[in-house]
Amino acid sequence: MARVARTVIVRSVKLPRKLFRAFIELEDIYRNMVEQLVLYAVRNNIKSFTRLKALKYREIRSLYPRLPSHYVYTACQDASTRAKSFLRLKKLGLAKRDYPEVRRVSIWLDDHLWKPLGCTSIKIATHRGGVIMEFEPHKQYWKYINRGWKLSSEAKIKLDKRNRQIIIYITFVKEVEEYKPKGYLSVDVNENNVTMLVDCVAYFFNFNTDIEKLVLGYYYRRKGSQEKYDKHYGKKSRVKRKILRKLKERKKKLDIRWKIANIIVKTAYEKRYSIVLERLGRKPANNMIKKIEDKQLHHRIFQASFKGVHKAIEEKAKKYGVPVIYVNPKNTSRLCPIHCSPINYDNSSRIVDLLPALNSR
């Protein structure tokens, strides 16, 4: 039995100024708590939430007596997560500062700090008492409600100060049982395509858009924008960051990735097959570029995100209860996937005639 979680983002209706000011005060208090806790956790090399809470709960609680006590719990959870991530980066030599900077804050809520009231409103505990607010549901929200997903006990909120709205991150959970597979569906992920083998028939997906052209196109557009705006506004200009955000390269790649994962998982689910993927290791791109000197090919391999495709397939598979198996890719290019016979390549070609393999059997 696997537990699947999905997060849905909804917005509250526009709040009165006096009520919204209470949330601004709450955000400031929460930010101060997280900053203090992160600094203490990094100085003392603390990664555990329970240890951080045991050491700092009484002190933080005495500083903010009007605040509901469970905000200290959630602030400790938030701070321990940030500290753990920073300490890992510092160990790898990737941290640019001695201590992490708390830039953006989402207020974490547990089951004592919020509760749903019906389907379109919630109640949140603050330092000024309980606040009831309505939010605007959308199609995706109703999809999880109508399909039997349950609300998680935890949620997050973020303030939209421009529109005086609260952005609410609601998590739905569902228990899904994996079925016993009747067969296997093999998947091979490459730079420009994904291939799946179903009942001895290979299906080739070229992502509808050539990933190679997409990566290189955005690379040259980004490079041109950086050179243009660095000259006029400097390297750290807001104008340049705003222009680069409009490129939406990551959004397009994610869209392609999730569409392919959806097709593969639904095919496996309909046939009650298990999905077979390669075990790639932690950083597969580093091993691939060892003998490659072309800088452009280096960039394309790093941007292809082979493990990202695997994670998308795995996430979709959890939703439908499809088993996923990881296998060692060693010698998979030397054996026929259908007949398990050795393959002899002619002239270093990656295309081979399977008739010799058939005759050898």
Tab-separated table of C-alpha atoms in Angstrom:
chain	number	residue	atom	x	y	z
A	1	MET	CA	0.000	0.000	0.000
A	2	ALA	CA	1.524	3.303	-1.113
A	3	ARG	CA	0.545	6.761	0.149
A	4	VAL	CA	0.172	9.271	-2.668
A	5	ALA	CA	0.072	13.016	-1.964
A	6	ARG	CA	-0.895	15.856	-4.306
A	7	THR	CA	-0.818	19.588	-3.530
A	8	VAL	CA	-3.449	21.991	-4.885
A	9	ILE	CA	-3.079	25.786	-4.778
A	10	VAL	CA	-6.193	27.898	-4.178
A	11	ARG	CA	-6.651	31.615	-3.475
A	12	SER	CA	-8.790	33.246	-0.836
A	13	VAL	CA	-11.251	35.972	-1.677
A	14	LYS	CA	-9.949	39.530	-1.297
A	15	LEU	CA	-9.651	40.234	2.449
A	16	PRO	CA	-10.476	43.494	4.279
A	17	ARG	CA	-7.436	45.633	5.103
A	18	LYS	CA	-7.750	45.186	8.875
A	19	LEU	CA	-7.986	41.391	8.581
A	20	PHE	CA	-5.129	41.169	6.085
A	21	ARG	CA	-2.933	43.248	8.419
A	22	ALA	CA	-3.257	40.476	11.000
A	23	PHE	CA	-1.743	38.012	8.516
A	24	ILE	CA	1.093	40.445	7.733
A	25	GLU	CA	1.883	40.565	11.462
A	26	LEU	CA	1.677	36.766	11.643
A	27	GLU	CA	4.079	36.423	8.702
A	28	ASP	CA	6.597	38.792	10.350
A	29	ILE	CA	6.488	36.834	13.617
A	30	TYR	CA	6.839	33.512	11.791
A	31	ARG	CA	9.773	34.825	9.733
A	32	ASN	CA	11.566	35.992	12.902
A	33	MET	CA	11.103	32.570	14.509
A	34	VAL	CA	12.405	30.726	11.459
A	35	GLU	CA	15.445	33.026	11.128
A	36	GLN	CA	16.402	32.487	14.791
A	37	LEU	CA	15.891	28.725	14.586
A	38	VAL	CA	17.805	28.315	11.312
A	39	LEU	CA	20.759	30.286	12.660
A	40	TYR	CA	20.834	28.196	15.843
A	41	ALA	CA	20.460	24.889	13.938
A	42	VAL	CA	23.311	25.668	11.514
A	43	ARG	CA	25.647	26.895	14.291
A	44	ASN	CA	25.078	23.711	16.291
A	45	ASN	CA	24.840	21.344	13.303
A	46	ILE	CA	21.261	20.293	14.150
A	47	LYS	CA	19.274	18.552	11.408
A	48	SER	CA	16.558	16.893	13.484
A	49	PHE	CA	13.201	18.597	14.026
A	50	THR	CA	12.602	16.873	17.375
A	51	ARG	CA	16.004	17.900	18.757
A	52	LEU	CA	15.593	21.507	17.599
A	53	LYS	CA	12.130	21.663	19.167
A	54	ALA	CA	13.368	20.191	22.451
A	55	LEU	CA	16.180	22.772	22.702
A	56	LYS	CA	14.395	25.936	21.562
A	57	TYR	CA	10.650	25.504	22.167
A	58	ARG	CA	10.431	27.152	25.613
A	59	GLU	CA	12.636	30.077	24.611
A	60	ILE	CA	10.692	30.862	21.415
A	61	ARG	CA	7.360	30.313	23.167
A	62	SER	CA	8.251	32.868	25.860
A	63	LEU	CA	9.055	35.483	23.183
A	64	TYR	CA	5.612	35.200	21.555
A	65	PRO	CA	3.100	34.286	24.298
A	66	ARG	CA	0.022	35.459	22.312
A	67	LEU	CA	0.832	33.226	19.361
A	68	PRO	CA	-0.735	29.713	19.270
A	69	SER	CA	1.931	27.295	20.502
A	70	HIS	CA	1.828	25.037	17.433
A	71	TYR	CA	3.324	27.795	15.294
A	72	VAL	CA	6.554	27.117	17.199
A	73	TYR	CA	6.272	23.437	16.186
A	74	THR	CA	5.801	24.247	12.504
A	75	ALA	CA	8.547	26.900	12.590
A	76	CYS	CA	10.912	24.222	13.968
A	77	GLN	CA	9.907	21.895	11.122
A	78	ASP	CA	10.501	24.637	8.562
A	79	ALA	CA	13.848	25.654	10.088
A	80	SER	CA	15.164	22.085	10.405
A	81	THR	CA	14.365	21.440	6.729
A	82	ARG	CA	16.229	24.601	5.663
A	83	ALA	CA	19.188	23.863	7.960
A	84	LYS	CA	19.492	20.264	6.752
A	85	SER	CA	19.547	21.400	3.124
A	86	PHE	CA	22.100	24.149	3.817
A	87	LEU	CA	24.422	21.855	5.796
A	88	ARG	CA	24.364	19.326	2.954
A	89	LEU	CA	25.300	22.032	0.428
A	90	LYS	CA	28.009	23.340	2.756
A	91	LYS	CA	29.486	19.851	3.045
A	92	LEU	CA	29.624	19.611	-0.756
A	93	GLY	CA	31.235	23.047	-0.985
A	94	LEU	CA	28.266	24.577	-2.817
A	95	ALA	CA	27.165	27.082	-0.143
A	96	LYS	CA	28.077	30.695	-0.941
A	97	ARG	CA	27.549	32.017	2.611
A	98	ASP	CA	28.390	30.880	6.129
A	99	TYR	CA	24.709	30.942	7.115
A	100	PRO	CA	21.490	30.559	5.059
A	101	GLU	CA	19.335	33.552	4.216
A	102	VAL	CA	15.571	33.303	4.792
A	103	ARG	CA	14.188	35.110	1.757
A	104	ARG	CA	10.734	33.687	1.126
A	105	VAL	CA	8.416	32.416	3.817
A	106	SER	CA	5.411	30.117	3.597
A	107	ILE	CA	3.632	29.677	6.923
A	108	TRP	CA	3.351	25.981	7.789
A	109	LEU	CA	0.104	24.883	9.445
A	110	ASP	CA	-0.648	21.637	11.285
A	111	ASP	CA	-4.032	20.196	12.276
A	112	HIS	CA	-4.209	22.468	15.374
A	113	LEU	CA	-3.769	25.651	13.351
A	114	TRP	CA	-6.279	25.149	10.549
A	115	LYS	CA	-9.373	23.144	9.705
A	116	PRO	CA	-11.706	23.020	6.681
A	117	LEU	CA	-15.265	24.338	6.999
A	118	GLY	CA	-17.178	22.635	4.222
A	119	CYS	CA	-15.577	22.576	0.774
A	120	THR	CA	-14.951	26.260	0.107
A	121	SER	CA	-13.772	27.812	3.381
A	122	ILE	CA	-11.215	27.235	6.147
A	123	LYS	CA	-10.518	28.486	9.659
A	124	ILE	CA	-6.967	29.564	10.603
A	125	ALA	CA	-5.752	30.232	14.166
A	126	THR	CA	-3.782	33.486	14.546
A	127	HIS	CA	-2.463	35.663	17.391
A	128	ARG	CA	-5.751	37.610	17.081
A	129	GLY	CA	-7.974	34.538	17.313
A	130	GLY	CA	-9.543	32.270	14.694
A	131	VAL	CA	-10.092	33.705	11.213
A	132	ILE	CA	-12.613	32.210	8.781
A	133	MET	CA	-11.977	32.835	5.099
A	134	GLU	CA	-13.486	31.592	1.869
A	135	PHE	CA	-11.386	30.533	-1.087
A	136	GLU	CA	-12.019	30.164	-4.808
A	137	PRO	CA	-12.085	26.454	-5.827
A	138	HIS	CA	-11.168	25.428	-9.365
A	139	LYS	CA	-11.473	22.387	-11.612
A	140	GLN	CA	-8.401	20.586	-10.259
A	141	TYR	CA	-9.549	21.061	-6.650
A	142	TRP	CA	-13.006	19.601	-7.383
A	143	LYS	CA	-11.384	16.680	-9.230
A	144	TYR	CA	-9.621	15.494	-6.062
A	145	ILE	CA	-12.690	16.145	-3.890
A	146	ASN	CA	-15.027	14.167	-6.170
A	147	ARG	CA	-12.624	11.249	-6.644
A	148	GLY	CA	-12.397	10.406	-2.964
A	149	TRP	CA	-9.055	11.970	-2.038
A	150	LYS	CA	-8.744	12.966	1.641
A	151	LEU	CA	-7.413	16.251	3.003
A	152	SER	CA	-4.047	16.028	4.734
A	153	SER	CA	-3.656	17.425	8.243
A	154	GLU	CA	-0.958	19.852	7.046
A	155	ALA	CA	-1.200	22.941	4.851
A	156	LYS	CA	0.765	26.078	3.976
A	157	ILE	CA	-0.221	29.667	3.335
A	158	LYS	CA	1.567	32.541	1.596
A	159	LEU	CA	0.570	36.204	1.388
A	160	ASP	CA	-0.185	38.019	-1.861
A	161	LYS	CA	0.212	41.596	-0.627
A	162	ARG	CA	-0.580	43.172	-3.975
A	163	ASN	CA	-4.090	41.660	-4.170
A	164	ARG	CA	-4.723	41.240	-0.409
A	165	GLN	CA	-5.249	37.507	-0.823
A	166	ILE	CA	-3.997	34.406	0.958
A	167	ILE	CA	-2.516	31.684	-1.258
A	168	ILE	CA	-3.392	28.326	0.323
A	169	TYR	CA	-1.461	25.120	-0.388
A	170	ILE	CA	-3.828	22.233	0.354
A	171	THR	CA	-2.531	18.644	0.253
A	172	PHE	CA	-4.715	15.661	-0.704
A	173	VAL	CA	-3.686	12.093	0.166
A	174	LYS	CA	-4.819	8.695	-1.038
A	175	GLU	CA	-3.820	5.110	-0.248
A	176	VAL	CA	-3.138	3.172	-3.455
A	177	GLU	CA	-2.394	-0.560	-3.563
A	178	GLU	CA	0.001	-1.847	-6.221
A	179	TYR	CA	-1.355	-4.686	-8.330
A	180	LYS	CA	0.506	-7.905	-9.169
A	181	PRO	CA	1.963	-7.389	-12.686
A	182	LYS	CA	1.016	-9.705	-15.542
A	183	GLY	CA	3.926	-8.564	-17.694
A	184	TYR	CA	6.597	-5.922	-18.132
A	185	LEU	CA	6.843	-2.659	-20.036
A	186	SER	CA	10.439	-1.533	-20.640
A	187	VAL	CA	11.282	2.181	-20.971
A	188	ASP	CA	14.494	3.693	-22.348
A	189	VAL	CA	15.126	7.441	-21.904
A	190	ASN	CA	17.429	9.296	-24.316
A	191	GLU	CA	18.185	12.936	-25.071
A	192	ASN	CA	15.626	13.379	-27.874
A	193	ASN	CA	13.240	10.501	-27.315
A	194	VAL	CA	11.689	7.993	-24.983
A	195	THR	CA	11.113	4.439	-26.212
A	196	MET	CA	8.844	1.876	-24.584
A	197	LEU	CA	8.627	-1.824	-25.442
A	198	VAL	CA	5.117	-3.290	-25.197
A	199	ASP	CA	4.472	-6.913	-26.192
A	200	CYS	CA	7.636	-7.006	-28.373
A	201	VAL	CA	6.619	-3.790	-30.180
A	202	ALA	CA	8.741	-0.654	-29.713
A	203	TYR	CA	6.933	2.701	-29.477
A	204	PHE	CA	9.076	5.772	-30.109
A	205	PHE	CA	8.177	9.176	-28.601
A	206	ASN	CA	10.125	12.178	-29.873
A	207	PHE	CA	8.520	14.515	-27.274
A	208	ASN	CA	6.457	16.217	-30.052
A	209	THR	CA	9.151	18.924	-29.861
A	210	ASP	CA	12.811	18.117	-30.453
A	211	ILE	CA	14.432	18.474	-27.011
A	212	GLU	CA	17.820	19.118	-28.600
A	213	LYS	CA	16.470	22.098	-30.554
A	214	LEU	CA	14.516	23.323	-27.535
A	215	VAL	CA	17.604	23.277	-25.279
A	216	LEU	CA	19.888	24.930	-27.829
A	217	GLY	CA	17.275	27.505	-28.831
A	218	TYR	CA	16.784	28.632	-25.241
A	219	TYR	CA	20.557	28.539	-24.636
A	220	TYR	CA	21.230	31.043	-27.418
A	221	ARG	CA	18.230	33.226	-26.517
A	222	ARG	CA	19.332	33.325	-22.868
A	223	LYS	CA	22.939	34.061	-23.845
A	224	GLY	CA	21.850	36.903	-26.149
A	225	SER	CA	19.625	38.439	-23.456
A	226	GLN	CA	22.395	38.262	-20.852
A	227	GLU	CA	24.922	39.963	-23.131
A	228	LYS	CA	22.434	42.676	-24.101
A	229	TYR	CA	21.161	43.568	-20.615
A	230	ASP	CA	24.516	43.106	-18.824
A	231	LYS	CA	25.928	45.820	-21.065
A	232	HIS	CA	23.169	48.349	-20.286
A	233	TYR	CA	21.972	47.464	-16.754
A	234	GLY	CA	24.715	45.344	-15.148
A	235	LYS	CA	24.890	41.648	-14.243
A	236	LYS	CA	22.455	41.809	-11.287
A	237	SER	CA	19.726	43.940	-12.863
A	238	ARG	CA	16.047	43.256	-12.196
A	239	VAL	CA	15.243	43.938	-15.845
A	240	LYS	CA	17.411	41.024	-16.969
A	241	ARG	CA	15.878	38.640	-14.401
A	242	LYS	CA	12.389	39.641	-15.533
A	243	ILE	CA	13.237	38.982	-19.192
A	244	LEU	CA	14.805	35.597	-18.423
A	245	ARG	CA	11.735	34.510	-16.424
A	246	LYS	CA	9.579	35.077	-19.499
A	247	LEU	CA	11.455	32.429	-21.483
A	248	LYS	CA	9.567	29.600	-19.669
A	249	GLU	CA	12.061	26.907	-20.673
A	250	ARG	CA	11.486	24.854	-17.511
A	251	LYS	CA	7.710	25.002	-17.914
A	252	LYS	CA	7.858	23.633	-21.466
A	253	LYS	CA	10.211	20.820	-20.491
A	254	LEU	CA	8.006	19.815	-17.560
A	255	ASP	CA	4.924	19.817	-19.779
A	256	ILE	CA	6.583	17.454	-22.275
A	257	ARG	CA	7.934	15.254	-19.475
A	258	TRP	CA	4.559	14.809	-17.719
A	259	LYS	CA	2.694	14.112	-20.972
A	260	ILE	CA	5.089	11.299	-21.898
A	261	ALA	CA	4.938	9.884	-18.352
A	262	ASN	CA	1.134	9.926	-18.481
A	263	ILE	CA	1.050	7.916	-21.733
A	264	ILE	CA	3.532	5.308	-20.438
A	265	VAL	CA	1.808	4.816	-17.075
A	266	LYS	CA	-1.700	4.596	-18.531
A	267	THR	CA	-0.508	1.988	-21.061
A	268	ALA	CA	1.025	-0.084	-18.253
A	269	TYR	CA	-2.112	0.320	-16.102
A	270	GLU	CA	-4.476	-0.832	-18.862
A	271	LYS	CA	-2.393	-3.959	-19.490
A	272	ARG	CA	-1.638	-4.481	-15.762
A	273	TYR	CA	2.084	-4.442	-16.520
A	274	SER	CA	5.034	-3.311	-14.423
A	275	ILE	CA	7.302	-0.521	-15.735
A	276	VAL	CA	11.012	-1.341	-16.016
A	277	LEU	CA	13.529	1.558	-15.854
A	278	GLU	CA	17.325	1.817	-15.791
A	279	ARG	CA	19.067	2.421	-12.469
A	280	LEU	CA	20.980	5.590	-13.363
A	281	GLY	CA	22.747	6.496	-10.123
A	282	ARG	CA	22.940	9.916	-8.455
A	283	LYS	CA	24.469	12.005	-11.289
A	284	PRO	CA	24.150	10.099	-14.583
A	285	ALA	CA	25.067	13.112	-16.747
A	286	ASN	CA	28.557	13.324	-15.174
A	287	ASN	CA	29.388	9.794	-16.332
A	288	MET	CA	28.025	10.415	-19.823
A	289	ILE	CA	30.254	13.433	-20.559
A	290	LYS	CA	33.567	11.962	-19.392
A	291	LYS	CA	34.773	11.185	-22.940
A	292	ILE	CA	32.913	14.001	-24.713
A	293	GLU	CA	34.784	17.183	-25.632
A	294	ASP	CA	31.981	19.073	-27.387
A	295	LYS	CA	30.799	21.826	-24.978
A	296	GLN	CA	27.444	22.124	-26.730
A	297	LEU	CA	26.808	18.399	-26.272
A	298	HIS	CA	27.822	18.759	-22.605
A	299	HIS	CA	25.094	21.366	-22.124
A	300	ARG	CA	22.473	19.272	-23.945
A	301	ILE	CA	23.195	16.179	-21.844
A	302	PHE	CA	22.905	18.118	-18.576
A	303	GLN	CA	19.641	19.728	-19.735
A	304	ALA	CA	18.094	16.428	-20.905
A	305	SER	CA	17.238	15.492	-17.280
A	306	PHE	CA	17.132	11.702	-17.575
A	307	LYS	CA	16.328	11.248	-13.880
A	308	GLY	CA	13.629	13.910	-14.164
A	309	VAL	CA	11.771	11.739	-16.686
A	310	HIS	CA	12.169	8.732	-14.368
A	311	LYS	CA	10.755	10.707	-11.432
A	312	ALA	CA	7.769	11.855	-13.497
A	313	ILE	CA	7.016	8.243	-14.482
A	314	GLU	CA	7.403	7.091	-10.871
A	315	GLU	CA	5.079	9.828	-9.564
A	316	LYS	CA	2.392	8.976	-12.122
A	317	ALA	CA	2.805	5.261	-11.407
A	318	LYS	CA	2.127	5.800	-7.687
A	319	LYS	CA	-1.186	7.440	-8.527
A	320	TYR	CA	-2.408	4.371	-10.470
A	321	GLY	CA	-0.710	1.689	-8.352
A	322	VAL	CA	1.618	0.642	-11.187
A	323	PRO	CA	4.751	-1.208	-9.931
A	324	VAL	CA	8.090	0.302	-11.035
A	325	ILE	CA	11.237	-1.840	-11.237
A	326	TYR	CA	14.775	-0.473	-11.588
A	327	VAL	CA	17.374	-2.720	-13.260
A	328	ASN	CA	21.116	-2.480	-13.789
A	329	PRO	CA	21.723	-1.123	-17.332
A	330	LYS	CA	25.048	-2.947	-17.715
A	331	ASN	CA	25.270	-4.910	-21.023
A	332	THR	CA	21.695	-4.016	-22.009
A	333	SER	CA	23.025	-2.687	-25.352
A	334	ARG	CA	24.772	-5.982	-26.103
A	335	LEU	CA	21.804	-8.311	-25.670
A	336	CYS	CA	18.583	-8.452	-27.671
A	337	PRO	CA	15.765	-7.283	-25.333
A	338	ILE	CA	13.330	-9.767	-26.890
A	339	HIS	CA	15.433	-12.891	-27.444
A	340	CYS	CA	18.276	-12.333	-24.915
A	341	SER	CA	20.831	-13.189	-27.618
A	342	PRO	CA	24.162	-11.342	-28.224
A	343	ILE	CA	23.985	-8.530	-30.792
A	344	ASN	CA	26.826	-7.816	-33.238
A	345	TYR	CA	26.910	-4.209	-34.477
A	346	ASP	CA	28.270	-3.474	-37.964
A	347	ASN	CA	30.489	-0.401	-38.528
A	348	SER	CA	29.830	0.919	-34.988
A	349	SER	CA	26.170	1.486	-35.911
A	350	ARG	CA	23.477	1.602	-33.238
A	351	ILE	CA	21.002	-0.045	-35.657
A	352	VAL	CA	21.151	-3.813	-35.943
A	353	ASP	CA	19.408	-6.538	-37.882
A	354	LEU	CA	17.791	-8.993	-35.448
A	355	LEU	CA	17.707	-11.887	-37.961
A	356	PRO	CA	21.070	-13.304	-36.777
A	357	ALA	CA	19.762	-13.211	-33.226
A	358	LEU	CA	16.637	-15.062	-34.346
A	359	ASN	CA	18.652	-17.689	-36.268
A	360	SER	CA	20.961	-18.263	-33.295
A	361	ARG	CA	17.944	-19.428	-31.324
